[in-house]
Coordinates of C-alpha atoms in Angstrom, one line a residue:
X48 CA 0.0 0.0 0.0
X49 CA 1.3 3.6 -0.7
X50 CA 0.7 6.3 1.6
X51 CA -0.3 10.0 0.4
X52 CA -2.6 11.8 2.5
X53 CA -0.2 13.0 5.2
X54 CA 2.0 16.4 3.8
X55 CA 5.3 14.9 3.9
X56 CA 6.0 11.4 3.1
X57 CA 9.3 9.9 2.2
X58 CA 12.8 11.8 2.9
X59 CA 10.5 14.4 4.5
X60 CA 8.9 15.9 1.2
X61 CA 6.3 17.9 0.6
X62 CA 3.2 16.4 -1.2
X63 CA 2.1 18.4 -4.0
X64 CA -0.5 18.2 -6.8
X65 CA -1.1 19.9 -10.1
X66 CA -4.7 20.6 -10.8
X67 CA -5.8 22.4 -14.3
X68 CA -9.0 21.4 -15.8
X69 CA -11.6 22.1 -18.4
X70 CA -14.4 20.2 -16.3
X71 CA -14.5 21.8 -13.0
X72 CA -17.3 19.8 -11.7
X73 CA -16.3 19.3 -8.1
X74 CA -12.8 21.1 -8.4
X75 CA -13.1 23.7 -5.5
X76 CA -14.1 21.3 -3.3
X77 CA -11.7 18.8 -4.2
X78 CA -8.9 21.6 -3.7
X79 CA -10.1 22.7 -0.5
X80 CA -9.9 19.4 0.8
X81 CA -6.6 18.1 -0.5
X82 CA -5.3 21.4 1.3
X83 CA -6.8 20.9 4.5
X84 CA -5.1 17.0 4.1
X85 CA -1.9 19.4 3.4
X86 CA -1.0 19.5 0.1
X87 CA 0.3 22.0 -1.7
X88 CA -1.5 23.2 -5.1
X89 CA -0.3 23.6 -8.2
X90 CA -2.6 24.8 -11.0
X91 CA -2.8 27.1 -14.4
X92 CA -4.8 29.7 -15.6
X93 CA -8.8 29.6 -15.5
X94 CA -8.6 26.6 -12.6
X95 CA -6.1 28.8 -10.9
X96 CA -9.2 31.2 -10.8
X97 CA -11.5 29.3 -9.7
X98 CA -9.9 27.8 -6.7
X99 CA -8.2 30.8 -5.4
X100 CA -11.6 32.8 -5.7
X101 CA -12.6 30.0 -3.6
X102 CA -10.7 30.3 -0.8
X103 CA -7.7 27.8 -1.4
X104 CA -4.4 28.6 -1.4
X105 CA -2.5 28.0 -4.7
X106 CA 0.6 28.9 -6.3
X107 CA 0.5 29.0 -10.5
X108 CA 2.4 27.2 -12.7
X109 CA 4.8 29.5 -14.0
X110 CA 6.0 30.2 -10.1
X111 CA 7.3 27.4 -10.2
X112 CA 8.7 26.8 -13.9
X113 CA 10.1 30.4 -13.8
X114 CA 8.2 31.6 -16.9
X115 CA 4.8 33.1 -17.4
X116 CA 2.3 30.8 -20.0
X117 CA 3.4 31.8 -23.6
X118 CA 1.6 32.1 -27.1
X119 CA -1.8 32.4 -25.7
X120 CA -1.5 29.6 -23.2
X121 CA -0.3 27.2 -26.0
X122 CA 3.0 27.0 -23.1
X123 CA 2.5 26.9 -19.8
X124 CA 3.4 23.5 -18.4
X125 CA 5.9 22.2 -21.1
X126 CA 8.5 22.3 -19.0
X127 CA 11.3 20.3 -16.9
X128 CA 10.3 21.9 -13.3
X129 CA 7.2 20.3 -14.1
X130 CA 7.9 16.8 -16.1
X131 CA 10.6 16.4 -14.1
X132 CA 8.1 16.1 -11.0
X133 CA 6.1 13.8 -12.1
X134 CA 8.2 11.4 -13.8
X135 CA 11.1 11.0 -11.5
X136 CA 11.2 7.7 -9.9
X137 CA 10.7 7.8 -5.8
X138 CA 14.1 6.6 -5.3
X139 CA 17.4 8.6 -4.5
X140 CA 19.0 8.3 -7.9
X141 CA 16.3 10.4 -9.2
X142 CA 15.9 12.5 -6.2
X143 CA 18.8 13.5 -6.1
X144 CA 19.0 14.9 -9.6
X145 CA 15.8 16.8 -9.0
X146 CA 17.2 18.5 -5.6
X147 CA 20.6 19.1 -8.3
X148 CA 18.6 21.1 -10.3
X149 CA 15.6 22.9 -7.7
X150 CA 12.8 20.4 -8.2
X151 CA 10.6 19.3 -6.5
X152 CA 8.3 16.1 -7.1
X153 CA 4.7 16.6 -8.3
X154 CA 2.6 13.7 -6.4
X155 CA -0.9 14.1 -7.6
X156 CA -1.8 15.7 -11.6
X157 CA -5.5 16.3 -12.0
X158 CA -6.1 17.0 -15.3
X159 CA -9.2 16.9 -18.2
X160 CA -8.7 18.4 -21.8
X161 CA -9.8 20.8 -23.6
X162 CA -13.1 20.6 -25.0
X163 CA -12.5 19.6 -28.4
X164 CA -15.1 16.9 -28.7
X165 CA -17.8 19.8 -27.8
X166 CA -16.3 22.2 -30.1
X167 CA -16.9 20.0 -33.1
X168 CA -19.8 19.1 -32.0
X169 CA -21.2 22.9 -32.0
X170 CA -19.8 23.1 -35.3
X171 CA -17.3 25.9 -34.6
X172 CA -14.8 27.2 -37.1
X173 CA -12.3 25.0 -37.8
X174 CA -9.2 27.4 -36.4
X175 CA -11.3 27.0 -33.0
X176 CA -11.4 23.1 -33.2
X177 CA -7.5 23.6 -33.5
X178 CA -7.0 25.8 -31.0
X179 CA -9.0 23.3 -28.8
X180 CA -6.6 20.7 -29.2
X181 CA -4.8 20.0 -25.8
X182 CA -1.2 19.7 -26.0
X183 CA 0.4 20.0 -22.4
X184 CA -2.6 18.3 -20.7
X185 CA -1.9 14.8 -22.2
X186 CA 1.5 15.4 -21.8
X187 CA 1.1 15.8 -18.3
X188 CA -1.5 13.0 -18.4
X189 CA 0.7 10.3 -19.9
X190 CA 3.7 11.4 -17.7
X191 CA 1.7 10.6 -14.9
X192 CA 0.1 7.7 -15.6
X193 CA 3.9 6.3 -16.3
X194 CA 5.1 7.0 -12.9
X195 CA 1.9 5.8 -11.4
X196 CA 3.6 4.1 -8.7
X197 CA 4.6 7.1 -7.4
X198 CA 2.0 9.7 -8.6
X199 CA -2.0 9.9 -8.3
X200 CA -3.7 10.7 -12.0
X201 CA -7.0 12.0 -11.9
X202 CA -9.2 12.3 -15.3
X203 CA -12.4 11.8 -13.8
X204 CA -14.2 14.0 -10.8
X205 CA -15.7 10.8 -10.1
X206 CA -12.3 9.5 -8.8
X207 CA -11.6 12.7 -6.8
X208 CA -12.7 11.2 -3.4
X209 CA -9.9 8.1 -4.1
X210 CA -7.3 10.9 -3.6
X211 CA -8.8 11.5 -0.5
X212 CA -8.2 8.0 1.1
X213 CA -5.5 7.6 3.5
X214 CA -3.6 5.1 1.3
X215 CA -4.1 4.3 -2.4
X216 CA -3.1 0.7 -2.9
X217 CA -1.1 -0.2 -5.9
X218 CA -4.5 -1.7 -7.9
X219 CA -5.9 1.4 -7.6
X220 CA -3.6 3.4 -9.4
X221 CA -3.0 1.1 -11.8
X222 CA -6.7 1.6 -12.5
X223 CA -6.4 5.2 -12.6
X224 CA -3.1 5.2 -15.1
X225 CA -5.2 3.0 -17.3
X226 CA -8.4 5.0 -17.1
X227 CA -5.5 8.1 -18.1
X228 CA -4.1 6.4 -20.9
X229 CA -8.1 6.0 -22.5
X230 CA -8.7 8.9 -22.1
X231 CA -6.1 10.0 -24.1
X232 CA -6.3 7.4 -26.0
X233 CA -9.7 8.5 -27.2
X234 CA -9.4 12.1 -26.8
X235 CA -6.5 12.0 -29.8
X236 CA -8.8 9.5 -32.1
X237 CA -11.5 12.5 -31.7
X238 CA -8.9 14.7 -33.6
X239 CA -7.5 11.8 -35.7
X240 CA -11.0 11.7 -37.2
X241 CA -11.8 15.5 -37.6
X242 CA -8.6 15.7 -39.6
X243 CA -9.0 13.3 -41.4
X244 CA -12.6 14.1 -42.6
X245 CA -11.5 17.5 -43.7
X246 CA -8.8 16.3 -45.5
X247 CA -9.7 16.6 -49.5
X248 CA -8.2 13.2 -50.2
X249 CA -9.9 11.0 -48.3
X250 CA -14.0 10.8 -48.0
X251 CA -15.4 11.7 -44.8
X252 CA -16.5 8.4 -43.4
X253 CA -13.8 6.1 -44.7
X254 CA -10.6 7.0 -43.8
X255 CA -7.4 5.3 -44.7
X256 CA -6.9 4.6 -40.9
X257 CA -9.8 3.9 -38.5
X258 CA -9.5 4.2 -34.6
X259 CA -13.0 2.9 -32.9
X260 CA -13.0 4.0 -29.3
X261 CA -15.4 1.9 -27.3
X262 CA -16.5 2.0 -24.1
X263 CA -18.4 -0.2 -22.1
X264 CA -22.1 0.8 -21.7
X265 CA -23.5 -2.5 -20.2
X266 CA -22.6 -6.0 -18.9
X267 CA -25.0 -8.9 -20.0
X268 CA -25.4 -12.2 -18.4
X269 CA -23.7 -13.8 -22.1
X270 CA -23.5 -12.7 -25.8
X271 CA -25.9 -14.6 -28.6
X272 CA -25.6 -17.9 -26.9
X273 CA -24.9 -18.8 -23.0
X274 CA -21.3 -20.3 -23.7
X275 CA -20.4 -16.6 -25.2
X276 CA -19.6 -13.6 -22.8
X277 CA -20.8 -10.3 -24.1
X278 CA -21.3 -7.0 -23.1
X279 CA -22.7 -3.8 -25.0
X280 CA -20.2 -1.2 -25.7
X281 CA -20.7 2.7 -26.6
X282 CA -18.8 4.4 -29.9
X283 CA -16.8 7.4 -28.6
X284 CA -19.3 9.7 -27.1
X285 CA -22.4 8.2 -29.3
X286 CA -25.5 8.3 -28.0
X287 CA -28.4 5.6 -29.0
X288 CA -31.5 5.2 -28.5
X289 CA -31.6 1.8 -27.4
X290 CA -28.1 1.9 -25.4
X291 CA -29.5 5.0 -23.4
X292 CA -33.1 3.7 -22.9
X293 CA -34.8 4.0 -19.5
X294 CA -35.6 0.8 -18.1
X295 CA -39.0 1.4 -16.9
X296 CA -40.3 -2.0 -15.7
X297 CA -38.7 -5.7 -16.1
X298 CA -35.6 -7.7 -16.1
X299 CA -31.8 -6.2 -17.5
X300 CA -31.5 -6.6 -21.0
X301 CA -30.0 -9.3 -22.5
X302 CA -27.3 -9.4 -25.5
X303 CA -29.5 -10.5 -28.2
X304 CA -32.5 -8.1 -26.9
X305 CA -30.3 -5.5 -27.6
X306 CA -29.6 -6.6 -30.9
X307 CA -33.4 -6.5 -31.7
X308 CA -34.6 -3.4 -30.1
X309 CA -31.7 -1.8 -31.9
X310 CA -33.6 -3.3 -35.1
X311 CA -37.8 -2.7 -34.2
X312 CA -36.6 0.8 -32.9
X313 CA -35.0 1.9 -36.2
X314 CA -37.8 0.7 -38.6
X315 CA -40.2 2.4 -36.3
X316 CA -38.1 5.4 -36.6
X317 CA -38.2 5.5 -40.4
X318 CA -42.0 4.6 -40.3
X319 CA -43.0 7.4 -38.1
X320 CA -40.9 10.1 -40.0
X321 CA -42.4 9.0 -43.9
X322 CA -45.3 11.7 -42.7
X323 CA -46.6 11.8 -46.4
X324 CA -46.5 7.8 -46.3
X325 CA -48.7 7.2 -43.2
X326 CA -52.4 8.6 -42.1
X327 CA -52.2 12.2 -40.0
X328 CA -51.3 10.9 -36.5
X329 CA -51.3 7.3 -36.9
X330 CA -49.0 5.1 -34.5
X331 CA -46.4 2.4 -35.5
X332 CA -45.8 -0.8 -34.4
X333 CA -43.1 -3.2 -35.4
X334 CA -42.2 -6.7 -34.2
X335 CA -39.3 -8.4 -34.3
X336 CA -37.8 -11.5 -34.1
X337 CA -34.3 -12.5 -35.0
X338 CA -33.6 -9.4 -36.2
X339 CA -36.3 -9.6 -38.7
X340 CA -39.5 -8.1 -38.8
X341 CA -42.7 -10.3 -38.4
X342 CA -45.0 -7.6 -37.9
X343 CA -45.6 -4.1 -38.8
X344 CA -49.1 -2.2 -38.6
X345 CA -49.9 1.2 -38.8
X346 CA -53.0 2.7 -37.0
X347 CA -55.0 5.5 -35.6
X348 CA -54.0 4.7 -32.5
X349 CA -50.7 2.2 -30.1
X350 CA -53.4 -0.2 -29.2
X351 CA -54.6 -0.6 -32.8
X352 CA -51.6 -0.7 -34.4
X353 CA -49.9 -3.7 -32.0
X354 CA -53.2 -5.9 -32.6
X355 CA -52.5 -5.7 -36.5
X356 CA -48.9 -6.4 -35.9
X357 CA -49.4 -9.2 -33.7
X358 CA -52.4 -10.5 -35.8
X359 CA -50.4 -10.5 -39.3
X360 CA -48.2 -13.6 -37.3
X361 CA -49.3 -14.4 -34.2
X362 CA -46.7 -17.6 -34.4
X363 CA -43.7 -15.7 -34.8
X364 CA -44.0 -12.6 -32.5
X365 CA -44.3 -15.3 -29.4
X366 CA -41.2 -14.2 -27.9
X367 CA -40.6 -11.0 -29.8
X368 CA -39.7 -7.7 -29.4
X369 CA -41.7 -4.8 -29.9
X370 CA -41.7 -1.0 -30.6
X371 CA -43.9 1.3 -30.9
X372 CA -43.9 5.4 -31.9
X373 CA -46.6 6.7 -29.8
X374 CA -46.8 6.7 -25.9
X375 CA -48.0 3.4 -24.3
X376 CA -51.2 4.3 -22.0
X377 CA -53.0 1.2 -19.8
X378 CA -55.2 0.4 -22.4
X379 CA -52.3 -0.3 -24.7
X380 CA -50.4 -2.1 -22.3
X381 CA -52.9 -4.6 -21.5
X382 CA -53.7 -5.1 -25.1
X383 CA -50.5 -7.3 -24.8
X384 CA -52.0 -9.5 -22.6
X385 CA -52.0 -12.8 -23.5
X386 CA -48.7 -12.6 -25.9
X387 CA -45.1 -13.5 -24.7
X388 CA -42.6 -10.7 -25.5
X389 CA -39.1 -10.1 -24.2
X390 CA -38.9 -6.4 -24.7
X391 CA -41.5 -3.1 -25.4
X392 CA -39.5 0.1 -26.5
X393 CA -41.2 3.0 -26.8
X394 CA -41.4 6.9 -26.5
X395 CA -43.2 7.2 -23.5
X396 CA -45.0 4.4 -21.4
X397 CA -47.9 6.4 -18.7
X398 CA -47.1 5.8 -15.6
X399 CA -50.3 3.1 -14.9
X400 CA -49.1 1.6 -18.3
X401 CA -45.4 1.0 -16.6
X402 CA -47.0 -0.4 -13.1
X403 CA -49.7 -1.9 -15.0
X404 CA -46.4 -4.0 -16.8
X405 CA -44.5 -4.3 -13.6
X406 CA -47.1 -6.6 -11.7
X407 CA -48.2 -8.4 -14.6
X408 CA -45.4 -8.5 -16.9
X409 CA -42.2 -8.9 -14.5
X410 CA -39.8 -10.5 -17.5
X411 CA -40.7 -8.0 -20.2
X412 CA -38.2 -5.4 -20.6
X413 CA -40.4 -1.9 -20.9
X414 CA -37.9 0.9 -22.3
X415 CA -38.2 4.7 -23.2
X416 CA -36.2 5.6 -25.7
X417 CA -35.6 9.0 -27.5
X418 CA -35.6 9.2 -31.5
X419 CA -32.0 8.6 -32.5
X420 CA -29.7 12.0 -32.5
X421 CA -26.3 12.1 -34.5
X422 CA -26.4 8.5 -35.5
X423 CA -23.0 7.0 -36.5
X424 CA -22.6 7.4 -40.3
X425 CA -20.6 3.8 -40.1
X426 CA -22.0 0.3 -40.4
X427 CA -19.5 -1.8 -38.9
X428 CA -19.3 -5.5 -39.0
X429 CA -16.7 -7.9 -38.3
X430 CA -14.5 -10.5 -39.8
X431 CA -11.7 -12.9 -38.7
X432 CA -9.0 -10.9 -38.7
X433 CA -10.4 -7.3 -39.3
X434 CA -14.0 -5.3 -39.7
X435 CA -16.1 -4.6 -43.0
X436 CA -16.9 -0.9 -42.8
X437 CA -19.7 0.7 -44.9
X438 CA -22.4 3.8 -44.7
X439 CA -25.2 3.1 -42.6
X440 CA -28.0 2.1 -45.6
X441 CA -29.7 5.6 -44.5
X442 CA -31.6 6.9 -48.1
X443 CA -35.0 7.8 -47.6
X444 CA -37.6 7.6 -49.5
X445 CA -37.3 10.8 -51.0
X446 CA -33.5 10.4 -52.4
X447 CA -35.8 7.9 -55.0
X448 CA -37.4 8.8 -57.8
X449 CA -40.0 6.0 -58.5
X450 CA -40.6 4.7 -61.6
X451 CA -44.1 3.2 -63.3
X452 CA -42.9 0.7 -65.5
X453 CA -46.3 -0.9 -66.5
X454 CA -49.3 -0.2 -68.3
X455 CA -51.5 0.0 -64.9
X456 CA -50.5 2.5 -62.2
X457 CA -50.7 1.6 -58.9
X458 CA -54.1 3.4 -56.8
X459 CA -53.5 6.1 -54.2
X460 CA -53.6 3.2 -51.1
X461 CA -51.3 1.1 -53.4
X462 CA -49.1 3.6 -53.4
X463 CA -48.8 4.2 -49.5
X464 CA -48.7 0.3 -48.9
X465 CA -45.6 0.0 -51.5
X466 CA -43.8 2.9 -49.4
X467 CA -44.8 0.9 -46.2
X468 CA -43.6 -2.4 -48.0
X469 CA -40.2 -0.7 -49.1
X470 CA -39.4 0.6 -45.2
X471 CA -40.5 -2.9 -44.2
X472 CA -38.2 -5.0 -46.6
X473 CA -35.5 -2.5 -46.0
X474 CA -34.9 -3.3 -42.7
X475 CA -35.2 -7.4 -43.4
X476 CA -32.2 -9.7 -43.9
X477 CA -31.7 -10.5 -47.7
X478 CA -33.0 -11.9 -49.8
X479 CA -36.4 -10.5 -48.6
X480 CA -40.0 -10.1 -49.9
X481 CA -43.0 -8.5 -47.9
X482 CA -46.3 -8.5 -48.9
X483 CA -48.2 -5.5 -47.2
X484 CA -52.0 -4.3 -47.4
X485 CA -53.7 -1.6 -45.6
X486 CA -50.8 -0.3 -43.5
X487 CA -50.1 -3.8 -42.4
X488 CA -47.7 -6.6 -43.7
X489 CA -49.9 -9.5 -44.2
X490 CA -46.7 -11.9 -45.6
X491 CA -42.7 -11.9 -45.0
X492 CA -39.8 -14.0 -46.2
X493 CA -36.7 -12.8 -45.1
X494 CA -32.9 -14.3 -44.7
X495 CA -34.0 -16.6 -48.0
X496 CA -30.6 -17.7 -50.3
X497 CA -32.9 -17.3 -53.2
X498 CA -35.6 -14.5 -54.5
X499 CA -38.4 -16.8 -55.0
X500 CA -38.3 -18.8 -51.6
X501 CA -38.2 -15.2 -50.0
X502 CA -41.5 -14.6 -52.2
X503 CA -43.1 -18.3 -52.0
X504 CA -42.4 -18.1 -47.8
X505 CA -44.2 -14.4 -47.6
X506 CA -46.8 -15.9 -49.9
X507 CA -47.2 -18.9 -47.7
X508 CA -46.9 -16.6 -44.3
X509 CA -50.1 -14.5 -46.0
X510 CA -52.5 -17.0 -47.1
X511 CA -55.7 -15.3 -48.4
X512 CA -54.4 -12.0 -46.8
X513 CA -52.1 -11.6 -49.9
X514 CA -55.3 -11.2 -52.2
X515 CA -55.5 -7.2 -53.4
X516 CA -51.6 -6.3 -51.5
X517 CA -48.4 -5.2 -52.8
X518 CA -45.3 -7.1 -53.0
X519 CA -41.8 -4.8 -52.2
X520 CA -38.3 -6.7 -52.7
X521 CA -35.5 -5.2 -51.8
X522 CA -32.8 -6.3 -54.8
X523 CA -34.4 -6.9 -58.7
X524 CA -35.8 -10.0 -60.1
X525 CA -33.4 -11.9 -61.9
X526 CA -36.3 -13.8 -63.2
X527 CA -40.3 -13.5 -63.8
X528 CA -41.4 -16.4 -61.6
X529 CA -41.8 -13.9 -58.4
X530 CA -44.0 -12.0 -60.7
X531 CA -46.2 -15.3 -61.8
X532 CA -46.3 -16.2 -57.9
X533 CA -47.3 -13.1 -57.0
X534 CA -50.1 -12.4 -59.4
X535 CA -51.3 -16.4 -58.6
X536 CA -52.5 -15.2 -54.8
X537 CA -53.7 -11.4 -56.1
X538 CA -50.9 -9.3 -55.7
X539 CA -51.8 -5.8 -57.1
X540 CA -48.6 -3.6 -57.2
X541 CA -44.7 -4.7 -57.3
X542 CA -41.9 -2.5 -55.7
X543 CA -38.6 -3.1 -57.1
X544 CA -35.1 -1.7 -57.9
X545 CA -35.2 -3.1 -60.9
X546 CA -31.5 -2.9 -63.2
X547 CA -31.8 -6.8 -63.7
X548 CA -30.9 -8.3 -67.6
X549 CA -34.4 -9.9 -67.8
X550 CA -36.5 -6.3 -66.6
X551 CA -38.1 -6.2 -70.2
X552 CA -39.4 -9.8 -69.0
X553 CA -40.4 -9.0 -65.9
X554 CA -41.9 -6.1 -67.0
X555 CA -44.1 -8.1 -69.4
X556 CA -45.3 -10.6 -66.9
X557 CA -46.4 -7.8 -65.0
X558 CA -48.5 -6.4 -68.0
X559 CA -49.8 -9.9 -68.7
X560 CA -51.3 -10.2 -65.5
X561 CA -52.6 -6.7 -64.7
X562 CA -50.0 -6.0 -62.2
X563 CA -48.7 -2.5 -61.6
X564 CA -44.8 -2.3 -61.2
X565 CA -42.6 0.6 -59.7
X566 CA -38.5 0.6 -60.2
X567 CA -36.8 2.7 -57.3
X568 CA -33.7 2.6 -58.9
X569 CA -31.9 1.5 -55.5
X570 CA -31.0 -1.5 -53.8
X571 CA -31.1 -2.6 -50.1
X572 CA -29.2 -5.5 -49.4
X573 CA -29.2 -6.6 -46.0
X574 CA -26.6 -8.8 -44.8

């Protein structure tokens, strides 16, 4: 165990610390009481400030390097007096040379950087985002976190009160010097990517070199499968909706629920914002299973839209996971009654709603989340050895310009079930069909290794419901026989990239059997 608390410790020396900080959360007080404990303070320019207007003695910086802080502050802690301090090693070699030259150690460094995240973020001009690059603070950081044996780094006021203890043990502050060298770590990926997006050689989201900083936002019990451990880890300082949910009512999330909520909460999203698609005010609700959806519904109202969800495959969405874009009241919630589901994510569940759930639904996970904000641009997915990156699949329907191919044009409700359709099959595993009718999917086939067992299992999943729907696919036809299937159970209207060889023949089919057709011009592969 190393002691610190007491004001002189080995050979008699003083304990100091260097405090200078962006964050001041909890700084004053942490300054008052490290000098009541004895210590002597250290610190630079607005810290300096703030903890001398408070009360607490404190010598700056440059009293003790024997210059004042040069080029606006650029210089101020670059400097032997001070590196010298903290890296020397707490044995009399190094002593000595510091008492040879008039230093004295530095025991404690306190230290969080400039703001630079936050300054790109508020999209400042790009000679502020510069100027906001730290320089002596990771300096100083790394220094300390070396020499942690001997020295106390502090990045985080939520470590403050381990400073405070009466001794430190070794663990500790090997913690700490680790937690130092992250956030560093991080901190110079932050500017590795803003440089390298505003270089003119190299597109934004695909750089030559790619740093992904991840953090740990939750343990699970075990990944896909018990015999894998897993957790849920946060991209830099991302935000998502289903990471930051509110647990309102039910057990912890699991890996795989994760997985799916991430997936029902993002075709929900897309749902609820294709305004022009959908009635004024209606609710969404999506189901999914595997990854997949196996039911969607639109609806005046939550409670509506769920019972068409559920009802367009009551067999699969046993064990689901649903989400919802409207708030959840009572009457809602106990329209679930009666169905299995592992997790309900939604914008708001009433507070009856969330009891209502608690008492009579203690395994389902109820979540609040928020619409997603600053998504990650980067869909990344891994391979032995290395990661296949790509652009989140983000067009909307709008980037399209649709196409009527056939003789017959689709009808006004067509046309809103086709858009429903193409959000739908978006967001399935490929190959995938959907057949959709009335703001409901009434047939899916998803994850198929060929176009017509995608089509002949959504057939087969809609029975007579596929009589007067549309059919949306997310890649072309390389063939007509989705086309003859299609038209053999009353399908009205296709959606389709289109781009295939054989179009002309598809196209023909189409005519033959009275079938509108729509090219989007864009494909949605979903591996």
């Amino acid at each position: 165990m190393t002691q610190h608390g007491t004001q002189t410790g080995t050979q008699g020396r003083s304990r100091r610390a260097l405090i200078s900080v962006s964050d001041k959360t909890g700084v004053v007080e942490f300054a008052r009481q490290l000098e009541a404990r004895g210590w002597e303070i250290l610190s630079t320019g607005g810290t300096y400030q703030s903890i001398v207007q408070a009360g607490v003695a404190a010598r700056q910086v440059s009293d003790v390097t024997g210059f004042p802080e040069m080029l606006d502050g650029r210089v101020k802690t670059l400097h032997p007096a001070v590196h010298g301090g903290i890296l020397a090693v707490r044995e009399p070699g190094h002593l000595g040379q510091l008492e040879a030259h008039g230093i004295g150690t530095i025991d404690l460094v306190c230290v969080n950087l400039y703001p630079f995240r936050e300054t790109v973020a508020r999209g400042a001009p790009d000679a502020d985002v510069i100027d906001n690059i730290d320089i002596g603070g990771p300096a100083m950081i790394r220094s300390a976190a070396k020499n942690h044996a001997g020295v106390l780094v502090l990045v985080d006021p939520a470590d403050y009160p381990v400073a405070l203890q009466d001794e430190v043990s070794d663990a500790e502050r090997r913690r700490l010097a680790a937690k130092a060298y992250r956030h560093t770590s991080e901190y110079d990926a932050a500017i590795t990517a803003y440089l390298t997006g505003a270089s003119d050689e190299l597109p934004t989201a695909l750089p030559e070199t790619l740093t992904l900083n991840l953090t740990r936002a939750a343990q699970v019990r075990y990944g896909e499968n018990p015999h894998q451990p897993g957790a849920i880890y946060r991209l830099g300082d991302a935000t998502g909706p289903v990471i930051d949910a509110q647990v309102v009512a039910g057990k912890p999330m699991s890996f795989n629920n994760y997985a799916d909520a991430d997936a029902a909460w993002a075709l929900c999203q897309e749902l609820a914002t294709q305004e022009s698609a959908l009635p004024e005010h209606a609710a969404v609700c999506v189901a999914v299973k595997h990854a997949n959806p196996c039911g969607v519904a639109v609806a005046a109202d939550v409670k509506t839209a769920w019972e068409r969800a559920r009802d367009a495959d009551t067999l699969s969405v046993f064990g689901g996971v649903v989400a919802v874009s409207q708030p959840v009241t009572l009457e809602a919630a106990q329209a679930t009654r009666g169905t299995f589901l592992e997790v309900l994510i939604a914008p708001e569940v009433t507070p009856d709603a969330a009891a209502w759930f608690a008492e009579k639904k203690p395994d389902l996970r109820v979540l609040v989340a928020a619409p997603a904000q600053g998504v990650s641009v980067l869909d990344v997915r891994p391979l032995t050895g290395g990661f296949a990156v790509q652009e989140r699949d983000a067009r909307p329907w709008d980037d399209l310009c649709p196409e009527v191919v056939t003789k017959r044009e689709p009808t006004e409700q067509e046309w809103l079930d086709l858009r429903f359709a193409w959000a739908t099959v978006k967001h399935a595993r490929s190959n995938a069909v959907v057949l959709a009718k009335d703001g409901v999917t009434v047939g899916l086939g998803a994850g198929a290794v060929s176009r017509i067992w995608a089509a002949e299992r959504a057939v087969a999943n809609a029975g007579d419901k596929a009589q007067g729907s549309v059919l949306a696919s997310e890649a072309f036809f390389p063939f007509d026989d989705v086309v003859r299937l299609a038209a053999s159970v009353g399908v009205k209207a296709i959606l389709q990239p289109g781009g295939a060889k054989r179009d002309p023949e598809v196209i023909a089919a189409c005519n033959e059997q009275g079938i509108s057709m729509v090219f989007t011009g864009s494909r949605h592969f979903k591996h």
